[in-house]
Short mmCIF file of C-alpha atoms in Angstrom, two decimals:
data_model
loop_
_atom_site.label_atom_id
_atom_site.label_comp_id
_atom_site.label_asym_id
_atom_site.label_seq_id
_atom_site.Cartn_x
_atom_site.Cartn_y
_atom_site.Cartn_z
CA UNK A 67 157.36 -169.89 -47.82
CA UNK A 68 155.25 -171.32 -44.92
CA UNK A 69 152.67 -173.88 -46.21
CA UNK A 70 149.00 -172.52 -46.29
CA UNK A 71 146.41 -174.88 -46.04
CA UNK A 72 143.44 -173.93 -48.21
CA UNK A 73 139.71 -174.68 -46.89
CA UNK A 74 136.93 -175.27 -49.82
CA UNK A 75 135.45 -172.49 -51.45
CA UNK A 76 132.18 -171.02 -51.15
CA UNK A 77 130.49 -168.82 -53.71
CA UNK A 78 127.42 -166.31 -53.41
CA UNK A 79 126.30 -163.26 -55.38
CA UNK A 80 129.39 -163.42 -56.97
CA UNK A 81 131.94 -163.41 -53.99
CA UNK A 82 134.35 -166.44 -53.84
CA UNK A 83 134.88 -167.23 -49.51
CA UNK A 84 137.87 -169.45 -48.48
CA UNK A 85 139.21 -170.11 -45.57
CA UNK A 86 143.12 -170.54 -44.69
CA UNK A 87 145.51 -171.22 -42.29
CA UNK A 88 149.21 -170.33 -42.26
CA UNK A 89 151.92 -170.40 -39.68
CA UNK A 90 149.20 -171.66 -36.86
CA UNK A 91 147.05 -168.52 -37.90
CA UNK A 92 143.62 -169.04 -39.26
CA UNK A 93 142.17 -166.79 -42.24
CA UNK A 94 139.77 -165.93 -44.75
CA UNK A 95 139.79 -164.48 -48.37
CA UNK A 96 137.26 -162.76 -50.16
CA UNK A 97 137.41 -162.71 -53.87
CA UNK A 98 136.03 -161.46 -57.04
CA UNK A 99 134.21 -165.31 -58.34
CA UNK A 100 135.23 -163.99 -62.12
CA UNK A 101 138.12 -161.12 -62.63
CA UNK A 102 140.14 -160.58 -66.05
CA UNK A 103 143.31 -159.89 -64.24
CA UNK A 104 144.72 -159.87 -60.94
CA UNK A 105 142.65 -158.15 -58.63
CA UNK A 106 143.94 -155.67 -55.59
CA UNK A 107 143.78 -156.80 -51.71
CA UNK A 108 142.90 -155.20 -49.05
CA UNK A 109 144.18 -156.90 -45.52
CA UNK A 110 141.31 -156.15 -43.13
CA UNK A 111 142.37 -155.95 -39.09
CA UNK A 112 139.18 -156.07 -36.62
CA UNK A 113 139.09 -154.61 -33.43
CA UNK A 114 139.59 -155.77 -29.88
CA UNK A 115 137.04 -158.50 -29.14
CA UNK A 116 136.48 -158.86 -32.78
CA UNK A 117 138.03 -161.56 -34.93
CA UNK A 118 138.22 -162.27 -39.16
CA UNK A 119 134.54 -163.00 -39.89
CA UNK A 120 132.68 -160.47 -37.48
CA UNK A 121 129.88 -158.55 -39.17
CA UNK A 122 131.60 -155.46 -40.37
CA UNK A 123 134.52 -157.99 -41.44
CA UNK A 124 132.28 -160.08 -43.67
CA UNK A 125 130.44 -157.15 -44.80
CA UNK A 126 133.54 -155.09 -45.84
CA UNK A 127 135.65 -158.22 -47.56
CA UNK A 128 132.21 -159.12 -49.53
CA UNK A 129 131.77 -155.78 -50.72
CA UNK A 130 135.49 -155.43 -52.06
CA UNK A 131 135.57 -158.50 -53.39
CA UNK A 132 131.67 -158.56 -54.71
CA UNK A 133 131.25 -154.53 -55.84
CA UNK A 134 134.93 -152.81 -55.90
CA UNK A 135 136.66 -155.97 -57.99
CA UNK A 136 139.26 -155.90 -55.00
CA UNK A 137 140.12 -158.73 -52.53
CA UNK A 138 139.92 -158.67 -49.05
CA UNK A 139 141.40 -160.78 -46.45
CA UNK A 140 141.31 -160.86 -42.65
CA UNK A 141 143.43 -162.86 -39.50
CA UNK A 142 142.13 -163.48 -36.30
CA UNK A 143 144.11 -161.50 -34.04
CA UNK A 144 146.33 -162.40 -30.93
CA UNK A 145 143.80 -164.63 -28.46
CA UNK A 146 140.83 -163.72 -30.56
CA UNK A 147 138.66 -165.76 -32.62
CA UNK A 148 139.72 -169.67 -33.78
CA UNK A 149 143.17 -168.52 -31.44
CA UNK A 150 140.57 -168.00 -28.42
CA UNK A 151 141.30 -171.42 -27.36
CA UNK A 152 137.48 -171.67 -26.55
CA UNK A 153 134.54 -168.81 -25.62
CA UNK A 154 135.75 -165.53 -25.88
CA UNK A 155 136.26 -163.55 -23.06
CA UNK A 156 137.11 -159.96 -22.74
CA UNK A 157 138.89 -159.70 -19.50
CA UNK A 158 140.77 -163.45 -20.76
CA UNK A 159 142.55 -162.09 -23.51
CA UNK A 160 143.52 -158.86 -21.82
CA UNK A 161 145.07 -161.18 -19.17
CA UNK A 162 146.89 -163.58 -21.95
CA UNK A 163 148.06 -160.26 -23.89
CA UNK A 164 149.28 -158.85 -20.45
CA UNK A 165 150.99 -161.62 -19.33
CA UNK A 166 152.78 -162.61 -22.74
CA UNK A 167 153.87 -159.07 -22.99
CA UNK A 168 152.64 -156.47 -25.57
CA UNK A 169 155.79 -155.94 -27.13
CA UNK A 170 156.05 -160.14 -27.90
CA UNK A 171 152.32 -159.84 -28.74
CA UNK A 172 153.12 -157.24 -31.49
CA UNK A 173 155.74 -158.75 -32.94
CA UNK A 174 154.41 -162.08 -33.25
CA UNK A 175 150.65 -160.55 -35.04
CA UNK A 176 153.29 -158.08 -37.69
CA UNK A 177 154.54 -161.77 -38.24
CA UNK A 178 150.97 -163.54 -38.59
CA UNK A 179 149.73 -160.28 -40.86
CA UNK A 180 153.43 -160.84 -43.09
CA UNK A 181 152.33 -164.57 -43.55
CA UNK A 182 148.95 -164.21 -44.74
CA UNK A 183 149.84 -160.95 -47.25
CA UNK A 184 152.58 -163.37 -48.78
CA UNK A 185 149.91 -166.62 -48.71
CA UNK A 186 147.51 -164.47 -50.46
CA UNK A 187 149.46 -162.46 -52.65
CA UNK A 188 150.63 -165.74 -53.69
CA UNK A 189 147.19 -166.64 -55.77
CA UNK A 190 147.27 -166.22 -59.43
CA UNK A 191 143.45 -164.14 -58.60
CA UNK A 192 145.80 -161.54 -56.46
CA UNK A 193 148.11 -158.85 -57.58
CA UNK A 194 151.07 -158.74 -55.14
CA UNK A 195 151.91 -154.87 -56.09
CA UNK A 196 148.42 -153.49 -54.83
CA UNK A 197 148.31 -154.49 -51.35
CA UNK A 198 146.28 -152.02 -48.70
CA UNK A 199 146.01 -151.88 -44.98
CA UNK A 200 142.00 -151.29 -43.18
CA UNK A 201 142.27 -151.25 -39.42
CA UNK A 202 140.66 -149.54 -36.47
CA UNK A 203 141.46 -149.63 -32.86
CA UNK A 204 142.90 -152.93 -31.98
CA UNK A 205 142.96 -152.94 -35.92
CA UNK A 206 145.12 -150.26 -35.77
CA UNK A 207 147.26 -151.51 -32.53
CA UNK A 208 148.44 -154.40 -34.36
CA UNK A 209 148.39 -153.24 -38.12
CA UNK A 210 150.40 -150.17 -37.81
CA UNK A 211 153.35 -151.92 -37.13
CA UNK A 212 152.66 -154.50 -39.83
CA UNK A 213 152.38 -151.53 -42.29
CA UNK A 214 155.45 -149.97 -41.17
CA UNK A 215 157.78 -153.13 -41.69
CA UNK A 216 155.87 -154.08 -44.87
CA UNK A 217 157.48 -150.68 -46.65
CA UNK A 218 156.39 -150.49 -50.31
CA UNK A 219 154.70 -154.06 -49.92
CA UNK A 220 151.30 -152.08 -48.26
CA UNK A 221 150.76 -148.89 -50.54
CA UNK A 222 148.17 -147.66 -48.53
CA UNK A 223 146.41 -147.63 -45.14
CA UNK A 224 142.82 -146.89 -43.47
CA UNK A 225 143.75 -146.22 -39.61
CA UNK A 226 142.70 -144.84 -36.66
CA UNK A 227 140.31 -145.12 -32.81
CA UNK A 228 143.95 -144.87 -31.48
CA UNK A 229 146.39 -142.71 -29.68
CA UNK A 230 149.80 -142.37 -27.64
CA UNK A 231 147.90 -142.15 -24.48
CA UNK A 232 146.74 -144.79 -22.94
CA UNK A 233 142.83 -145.31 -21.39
CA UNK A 234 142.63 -145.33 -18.25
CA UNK A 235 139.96 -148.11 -18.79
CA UNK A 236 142.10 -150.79 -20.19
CA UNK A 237 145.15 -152.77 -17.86
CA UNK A 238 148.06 -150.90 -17.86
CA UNK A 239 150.06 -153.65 -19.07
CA UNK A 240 147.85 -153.33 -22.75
CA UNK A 241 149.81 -149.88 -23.13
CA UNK A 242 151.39 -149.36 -26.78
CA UNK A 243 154.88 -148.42 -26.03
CA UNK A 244 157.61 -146.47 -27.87
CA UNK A 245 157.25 -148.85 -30.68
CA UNK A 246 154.13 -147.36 -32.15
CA UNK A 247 155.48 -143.89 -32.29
CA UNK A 248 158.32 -144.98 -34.10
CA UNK A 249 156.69 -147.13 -36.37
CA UNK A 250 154.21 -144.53 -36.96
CA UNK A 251 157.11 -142.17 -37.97
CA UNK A 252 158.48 -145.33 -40.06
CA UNK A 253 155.56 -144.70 -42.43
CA UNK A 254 155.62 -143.56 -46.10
CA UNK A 255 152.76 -144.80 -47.47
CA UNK A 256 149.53 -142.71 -47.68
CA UNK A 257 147.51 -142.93 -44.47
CA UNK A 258 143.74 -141.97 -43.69
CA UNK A 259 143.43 -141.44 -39.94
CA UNK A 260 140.32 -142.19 -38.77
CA UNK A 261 139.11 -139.74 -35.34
CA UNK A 262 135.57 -140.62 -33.68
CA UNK A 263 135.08 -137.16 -32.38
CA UNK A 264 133.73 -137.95 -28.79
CA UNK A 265 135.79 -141.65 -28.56
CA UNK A 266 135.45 -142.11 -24.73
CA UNK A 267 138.40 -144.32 -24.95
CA UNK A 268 141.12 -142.47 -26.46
CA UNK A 269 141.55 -139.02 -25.96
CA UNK A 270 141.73 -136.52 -29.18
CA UNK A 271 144.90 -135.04 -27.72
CA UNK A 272 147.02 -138.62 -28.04
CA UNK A 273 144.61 -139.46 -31.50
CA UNK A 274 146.44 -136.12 -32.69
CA UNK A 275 149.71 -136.96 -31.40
CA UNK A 276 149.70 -140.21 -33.55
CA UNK A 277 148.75 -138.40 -36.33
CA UNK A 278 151.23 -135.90 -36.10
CA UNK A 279 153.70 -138.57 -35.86
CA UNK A 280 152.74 -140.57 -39.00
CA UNK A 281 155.88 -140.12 -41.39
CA UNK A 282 153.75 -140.33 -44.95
CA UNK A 283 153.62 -136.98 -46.93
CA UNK A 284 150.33 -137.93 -48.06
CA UNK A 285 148.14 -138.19 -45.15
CA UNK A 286 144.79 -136.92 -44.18
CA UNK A 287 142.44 -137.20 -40.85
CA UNK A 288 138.83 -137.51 -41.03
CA UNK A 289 136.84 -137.15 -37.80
CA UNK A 290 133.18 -138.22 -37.63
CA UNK A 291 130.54 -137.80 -34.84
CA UNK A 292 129.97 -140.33 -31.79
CA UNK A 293 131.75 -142.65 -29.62
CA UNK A 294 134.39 -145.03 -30.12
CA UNK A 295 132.36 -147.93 -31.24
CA UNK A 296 130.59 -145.78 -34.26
CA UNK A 297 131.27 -146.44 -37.43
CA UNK A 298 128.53 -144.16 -39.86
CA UNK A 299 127.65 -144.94 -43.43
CA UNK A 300 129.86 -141.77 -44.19
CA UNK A 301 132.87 -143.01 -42.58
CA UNK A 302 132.58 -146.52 -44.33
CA UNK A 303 132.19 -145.37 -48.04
CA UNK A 304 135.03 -142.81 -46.86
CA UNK A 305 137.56 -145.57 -45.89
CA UNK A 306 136.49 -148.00 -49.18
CA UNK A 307 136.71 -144.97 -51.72
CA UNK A 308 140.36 -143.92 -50.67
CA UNK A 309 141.30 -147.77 -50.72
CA UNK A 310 139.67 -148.51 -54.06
CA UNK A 311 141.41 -145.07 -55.41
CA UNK A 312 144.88 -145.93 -53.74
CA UNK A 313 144.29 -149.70 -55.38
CA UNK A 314 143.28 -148.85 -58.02
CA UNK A 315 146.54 -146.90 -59.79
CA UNK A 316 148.60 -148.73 -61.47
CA UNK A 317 152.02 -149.90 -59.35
CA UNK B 164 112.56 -112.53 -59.74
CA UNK B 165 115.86 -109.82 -59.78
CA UNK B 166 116.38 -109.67 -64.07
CA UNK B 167 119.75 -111.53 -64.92
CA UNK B 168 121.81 -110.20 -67.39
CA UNK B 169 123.93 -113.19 -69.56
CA UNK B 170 126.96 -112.90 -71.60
CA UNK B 171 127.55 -114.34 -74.45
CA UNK B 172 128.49 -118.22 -74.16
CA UNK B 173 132.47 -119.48 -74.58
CA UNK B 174 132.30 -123.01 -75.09
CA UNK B 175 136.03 -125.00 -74.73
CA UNK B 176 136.66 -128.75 -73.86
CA UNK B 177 132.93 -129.45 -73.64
CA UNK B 178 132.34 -126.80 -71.06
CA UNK B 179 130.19 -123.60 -71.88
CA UNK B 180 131.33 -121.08 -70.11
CA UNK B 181 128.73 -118.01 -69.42
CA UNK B 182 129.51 -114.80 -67.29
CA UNK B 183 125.91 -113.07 -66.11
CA UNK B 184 125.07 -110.26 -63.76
CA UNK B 185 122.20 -110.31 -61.12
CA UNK B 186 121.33 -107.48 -58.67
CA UNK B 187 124.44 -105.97 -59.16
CA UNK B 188 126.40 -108.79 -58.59
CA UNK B 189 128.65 -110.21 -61.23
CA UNK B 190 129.06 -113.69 -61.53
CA UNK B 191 129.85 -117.14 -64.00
CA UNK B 192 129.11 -120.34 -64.71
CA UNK B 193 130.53 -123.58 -65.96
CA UNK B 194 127.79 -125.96 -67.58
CA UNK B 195 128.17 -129.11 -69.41
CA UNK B 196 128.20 -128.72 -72.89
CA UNK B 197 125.90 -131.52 -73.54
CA UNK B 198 123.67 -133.36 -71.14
CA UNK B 199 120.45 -134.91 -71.54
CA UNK B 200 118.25 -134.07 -68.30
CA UNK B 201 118.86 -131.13 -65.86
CA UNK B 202 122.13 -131.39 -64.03
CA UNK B 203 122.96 -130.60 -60.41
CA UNK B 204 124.95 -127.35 -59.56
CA UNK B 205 127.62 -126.34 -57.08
CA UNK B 206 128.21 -123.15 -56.21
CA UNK B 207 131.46 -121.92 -55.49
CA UNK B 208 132.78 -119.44 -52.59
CA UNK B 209 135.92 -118.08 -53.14
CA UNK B 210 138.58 -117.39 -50.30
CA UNK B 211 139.87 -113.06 -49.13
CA UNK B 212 141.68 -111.86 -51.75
CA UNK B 213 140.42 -114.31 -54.93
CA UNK B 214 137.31 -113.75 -56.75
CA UNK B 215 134.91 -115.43 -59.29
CA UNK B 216 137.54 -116.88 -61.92
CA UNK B 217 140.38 -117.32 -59.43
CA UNK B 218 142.23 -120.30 -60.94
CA UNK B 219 141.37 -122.76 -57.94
CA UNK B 220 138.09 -121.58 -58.51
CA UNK B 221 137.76 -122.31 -62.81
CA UNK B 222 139.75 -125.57 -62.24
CA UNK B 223 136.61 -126.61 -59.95
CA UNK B 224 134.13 -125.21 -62.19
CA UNK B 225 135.68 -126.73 -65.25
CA UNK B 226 136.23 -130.03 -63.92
CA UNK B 227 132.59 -130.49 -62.49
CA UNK B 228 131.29 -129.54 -65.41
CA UNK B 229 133.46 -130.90 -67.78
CA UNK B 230 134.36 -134.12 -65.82
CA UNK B 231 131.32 -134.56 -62.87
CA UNK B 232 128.46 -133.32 -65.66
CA UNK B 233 127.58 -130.66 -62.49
CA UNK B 234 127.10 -127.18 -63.61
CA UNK B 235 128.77 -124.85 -60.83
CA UNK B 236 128.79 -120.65 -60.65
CA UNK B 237 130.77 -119.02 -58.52
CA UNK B 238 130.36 -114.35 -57.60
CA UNK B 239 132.58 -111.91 -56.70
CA UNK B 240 132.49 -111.66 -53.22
CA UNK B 241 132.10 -108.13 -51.17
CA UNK B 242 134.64 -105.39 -52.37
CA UNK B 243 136.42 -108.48 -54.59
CA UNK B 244 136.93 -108.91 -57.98
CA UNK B 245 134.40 -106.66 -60.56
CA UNK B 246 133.33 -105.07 -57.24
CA UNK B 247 136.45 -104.07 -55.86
CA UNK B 248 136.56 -100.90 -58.40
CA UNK B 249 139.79 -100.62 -59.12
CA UNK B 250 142.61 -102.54 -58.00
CA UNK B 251 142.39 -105.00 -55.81
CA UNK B 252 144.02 -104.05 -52.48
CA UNK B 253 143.88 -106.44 -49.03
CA UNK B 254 144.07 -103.59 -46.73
CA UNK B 255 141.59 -101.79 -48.59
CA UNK B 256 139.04 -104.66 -48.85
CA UNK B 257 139.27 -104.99 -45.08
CA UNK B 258 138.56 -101.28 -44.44
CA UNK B 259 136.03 -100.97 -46.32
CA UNK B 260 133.86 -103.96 -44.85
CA UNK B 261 135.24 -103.13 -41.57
CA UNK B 262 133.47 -99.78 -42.26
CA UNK B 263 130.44 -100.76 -43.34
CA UNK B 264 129.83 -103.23 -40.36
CA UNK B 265 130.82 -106.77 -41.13
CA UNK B 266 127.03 -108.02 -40.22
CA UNK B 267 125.92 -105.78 -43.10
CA UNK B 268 128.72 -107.19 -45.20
CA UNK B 269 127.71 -110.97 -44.12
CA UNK B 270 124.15 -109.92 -44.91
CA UNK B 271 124.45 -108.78 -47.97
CA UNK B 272 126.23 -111.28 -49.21
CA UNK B 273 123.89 -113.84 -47.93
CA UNK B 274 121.25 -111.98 -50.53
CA UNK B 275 123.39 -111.95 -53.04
CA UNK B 276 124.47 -115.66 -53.00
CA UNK B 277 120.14 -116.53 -53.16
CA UNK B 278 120.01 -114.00 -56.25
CA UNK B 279 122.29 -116.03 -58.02
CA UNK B 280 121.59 -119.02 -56.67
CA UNK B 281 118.12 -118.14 -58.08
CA UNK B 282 119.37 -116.75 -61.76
CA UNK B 283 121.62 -120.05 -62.02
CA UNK B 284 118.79 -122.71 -61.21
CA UNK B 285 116.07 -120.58 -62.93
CA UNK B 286 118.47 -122.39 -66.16
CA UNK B 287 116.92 -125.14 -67.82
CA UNK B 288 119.98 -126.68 -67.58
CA UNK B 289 120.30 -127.15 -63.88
CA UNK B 290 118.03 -129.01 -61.57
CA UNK B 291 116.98 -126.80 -58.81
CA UNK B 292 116.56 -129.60 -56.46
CA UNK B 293 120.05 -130.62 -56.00
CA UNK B 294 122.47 -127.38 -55.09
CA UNK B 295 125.25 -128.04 -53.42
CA UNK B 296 127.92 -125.40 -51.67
CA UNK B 297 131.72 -125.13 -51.54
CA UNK B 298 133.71 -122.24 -50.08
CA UNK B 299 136.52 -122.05 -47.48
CA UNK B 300 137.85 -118.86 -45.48
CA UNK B 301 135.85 -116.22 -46.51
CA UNK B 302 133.63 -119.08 -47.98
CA UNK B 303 133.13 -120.06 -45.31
CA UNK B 304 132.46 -116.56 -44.05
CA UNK B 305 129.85 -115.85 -45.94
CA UNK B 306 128.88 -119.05 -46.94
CA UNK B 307 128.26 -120.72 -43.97
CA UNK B 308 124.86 -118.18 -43.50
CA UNK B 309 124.07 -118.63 -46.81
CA UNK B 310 123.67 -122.57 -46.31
CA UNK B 311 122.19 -121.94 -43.50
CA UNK B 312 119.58 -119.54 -44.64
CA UNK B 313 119.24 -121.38 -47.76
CA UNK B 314 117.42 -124.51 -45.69
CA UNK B 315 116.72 -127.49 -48.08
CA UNK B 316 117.71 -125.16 -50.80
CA UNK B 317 121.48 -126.21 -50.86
CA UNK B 318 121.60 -129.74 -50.03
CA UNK B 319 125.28 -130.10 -48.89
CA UNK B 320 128.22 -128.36 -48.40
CA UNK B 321 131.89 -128.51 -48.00
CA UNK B 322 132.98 -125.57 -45.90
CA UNK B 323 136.42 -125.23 -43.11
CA UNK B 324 139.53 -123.12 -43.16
CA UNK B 325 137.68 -120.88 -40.88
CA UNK B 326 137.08 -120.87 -37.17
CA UNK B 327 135.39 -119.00 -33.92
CA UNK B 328 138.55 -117.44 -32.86
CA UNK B 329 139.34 -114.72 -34.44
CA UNK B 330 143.08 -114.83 -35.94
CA UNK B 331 145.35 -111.79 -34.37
CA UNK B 332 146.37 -111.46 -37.73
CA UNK B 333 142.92 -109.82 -38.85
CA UNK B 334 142.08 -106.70 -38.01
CA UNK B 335 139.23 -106.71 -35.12
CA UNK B 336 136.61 -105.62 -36.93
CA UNK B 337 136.52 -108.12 -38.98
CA UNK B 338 135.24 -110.96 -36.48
CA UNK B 339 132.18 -113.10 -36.87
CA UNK B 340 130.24 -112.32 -34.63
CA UNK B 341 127.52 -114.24 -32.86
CA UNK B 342 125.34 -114.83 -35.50
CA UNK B 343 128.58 -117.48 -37.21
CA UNK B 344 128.18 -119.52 -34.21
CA UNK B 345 124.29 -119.59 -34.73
CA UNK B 346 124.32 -120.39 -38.20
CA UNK B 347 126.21 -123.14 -37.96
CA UNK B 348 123.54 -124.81 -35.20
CA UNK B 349 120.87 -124.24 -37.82
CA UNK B 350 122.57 -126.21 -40.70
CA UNK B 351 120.85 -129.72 -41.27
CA UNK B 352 122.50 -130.72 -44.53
CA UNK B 353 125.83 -133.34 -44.80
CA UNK B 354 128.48 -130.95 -44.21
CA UNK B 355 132.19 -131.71 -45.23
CA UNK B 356 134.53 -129.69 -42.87
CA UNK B 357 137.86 -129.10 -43.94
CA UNK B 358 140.97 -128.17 -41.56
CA UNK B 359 144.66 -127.31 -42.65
CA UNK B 360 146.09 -128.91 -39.78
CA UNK B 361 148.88 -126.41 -39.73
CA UNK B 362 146.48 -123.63 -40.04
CA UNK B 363 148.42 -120.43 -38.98
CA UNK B 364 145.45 -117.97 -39.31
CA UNK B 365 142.42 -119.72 -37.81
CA UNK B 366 143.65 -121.90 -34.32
CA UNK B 367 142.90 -125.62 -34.35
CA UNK B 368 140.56 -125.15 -31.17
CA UNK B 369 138.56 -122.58 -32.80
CA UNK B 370 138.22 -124.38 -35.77
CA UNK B 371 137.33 -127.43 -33.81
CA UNK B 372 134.42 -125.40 -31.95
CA UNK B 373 132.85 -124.20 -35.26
CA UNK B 374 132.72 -127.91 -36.08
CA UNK B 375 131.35 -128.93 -32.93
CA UNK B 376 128.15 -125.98 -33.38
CA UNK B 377 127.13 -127.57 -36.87
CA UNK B 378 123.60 -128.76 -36.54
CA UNK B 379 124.22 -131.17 -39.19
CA UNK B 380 123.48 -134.71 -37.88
CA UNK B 381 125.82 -135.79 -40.81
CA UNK B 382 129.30 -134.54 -40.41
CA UNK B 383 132.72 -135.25 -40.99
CA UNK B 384 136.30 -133.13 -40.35
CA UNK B 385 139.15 -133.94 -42.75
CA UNK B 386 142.00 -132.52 -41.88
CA UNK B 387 145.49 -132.47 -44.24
CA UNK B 388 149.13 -130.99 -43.15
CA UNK B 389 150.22 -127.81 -43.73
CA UNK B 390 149.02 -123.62 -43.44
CA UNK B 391 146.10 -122.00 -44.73
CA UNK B 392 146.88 -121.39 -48.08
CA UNK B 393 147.20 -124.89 -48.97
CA UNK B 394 145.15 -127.06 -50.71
CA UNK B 395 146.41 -130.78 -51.83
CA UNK B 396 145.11 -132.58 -54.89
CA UNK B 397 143.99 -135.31 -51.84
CA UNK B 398 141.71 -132.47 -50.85
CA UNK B 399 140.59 -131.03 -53.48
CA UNK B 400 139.76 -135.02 -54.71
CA UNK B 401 137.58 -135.23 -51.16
CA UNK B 402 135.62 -132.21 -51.70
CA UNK B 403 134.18 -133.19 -55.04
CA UNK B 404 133.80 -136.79 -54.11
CA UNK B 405 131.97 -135.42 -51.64
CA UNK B 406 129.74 -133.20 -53.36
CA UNK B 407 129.14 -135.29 -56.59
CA UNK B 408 128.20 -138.20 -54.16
CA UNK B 409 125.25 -136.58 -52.46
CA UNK B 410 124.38 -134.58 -55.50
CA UNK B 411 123.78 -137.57 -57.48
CA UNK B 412 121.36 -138.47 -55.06
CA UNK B 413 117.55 -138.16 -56.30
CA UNK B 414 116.51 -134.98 -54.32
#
């Protein structure tokens, strides 16, 4: 196992924060401060321009950890956050993903996201059998393929704000290729798609066409009003509840 | 107020179970055995061809009751069930609300959903204030005007399965007409929409264009694989999450 190097803790309102690094890639973990037994995890994936500790990040992981009893834990992705190699920059990191290579760039995240679920699952506070997948757009770019070659080791995944076809707003060379479809069709586990109903980014038809590829018997869409960058109230509690249920049965 | 005649009460598994009558219009409903203040209510729609104690529908009733501590009733819809006098025949349902003018049909059971709706919370039992709605198909149908002419009267609702394109299947004169697509603007309350993604009576694009008329500023689609007639225990477990959430709400 890769060696994880632990930052101190910091506790409020009953949440335990620490920091990590493993394999290069830096990390945070949310935790229950006082649980009985071992306690769920959710991985959490942010979204392009995002990284571990952006608002909805911090405000999901603390309310897992803090209200649902579950822990939550989140990577900077690819060229975003601590891995920005100074300010962040949009049109940068498109550039760096480009030019690396999408396909390499996959890969080497599935490999970042399989280090930190085996660093985590690894604490005594974690239960390795209840391990769940939360991530939108980018989230989603990256953490479908993680999900598909983690097989029984994720039991459950929040996903969505992508498609199979490609916005005509973003560099050609960010395009997913044949790999998502196929990892999409790799997937057993059950799987709530998430649609923004009038994303200007992705179109509904290639949202649907991801969907319809998704290889779990057991999975369900749910479409919400607004644009891409939405998320409502609704569709929050909507993607915690079917975690926390999924979690919460026994392995 | 229309008199309402009750049966006699069947209490099993801590549900009382209480069959009444109301304008003509037979109907039953599932209350908590026990509770200590006034509980909310669902009412429940069934779809062409059930009626009031199809088994979907007392497996709903019983659980909200029993489980949720929400009292819900459910009536016969037109020419169904106690009112289809005799036995119950699909082509013979259709003909006969073909015949008497499907806006007559819609209309009347619009006043016979606020008769019971009015017998039900007149109940000691149930707290007037929070009424929710669930019905899909011909729940939809003719529940979709009832929410909407019910106003803060029914606070939410889970309605789908049900579209504005009529299915070739159907005979013609069966269609919603004009006034479906107007109801639907008029609805404020959090509406639930379900979609059978595999729907092979009601097309996907109609379905999608009832959804995109609701008025509702909160919304949400969830959508599950497979045809019409099917419901999974994934569904059935969003629809009363849904429901018991905003119910529990102080009105």
């Amino acid at each position: 196992m890769t060696a994880v190097r632990w930052a101190a803790d910091a506790v409020a309102d009953g949440v335990l924060e620490r920091g990590f690094e493993v394999a290069g890639v830096p990390g945070v973990v949310w935790l229950p401060e006082r649980a009985v037994a071992p306690v769920p995890l959710v991985l959490l994936g942010h979204g392009g321009s995002g990284h571990k500790r952006a608002p909805r990040q911090v405000r999901l992981g603390r309310w897992f950890a803090g209200t649902a009893g579950v822990a939550a834990a989140a990577i900077d992705g690819p060229y975003h956050g601590d891995r920005a190699g100074g300010r962040f920059d949009v049109a940068r990191y498109q550039a760096r993903m480009v030019a690396a290579g999408m396909e390499r760039v996959v890969g080497g995240m599935v490999a970042d996201w399989q280090a930190a679920r085996e660093a985590v699952t690894a604490l005594a506070a974690v239960d390795a059998d209840r391990v769940g997948y939360l991530g939108l757009s980018m989230g989603t770019r990256f953490g479908l393929p993680f999900v598909a070659a983690a097989g029984e080791l994720v039991r459950c995944a929040v996903l969505g704000k992508f498609g199979l076809r490609h916005p005509d707003q973003l560099p050609a060379g960010l395009a997913a290729g044949p790999r998502l479809a196929a990892d999409a069709a790799r997937l057993r586990v059950p799987v709530l798609y998430h649609v923004q109903w009038d994303d200007e980014l992705f179109d509904r038809a290639g949202q649907f066409e991801l969907f319809d590829r998704l290889g779990s018997p057991d999975k369900q869409l749910i479409a919400f009003p607004g644009g891409h960058a939405t998320a409502s109230e609704a569709a929050i509690a909507a993607w915690c509840e079917f975690l926390v249920r999924h979690l919460r049965e026994p392995a």
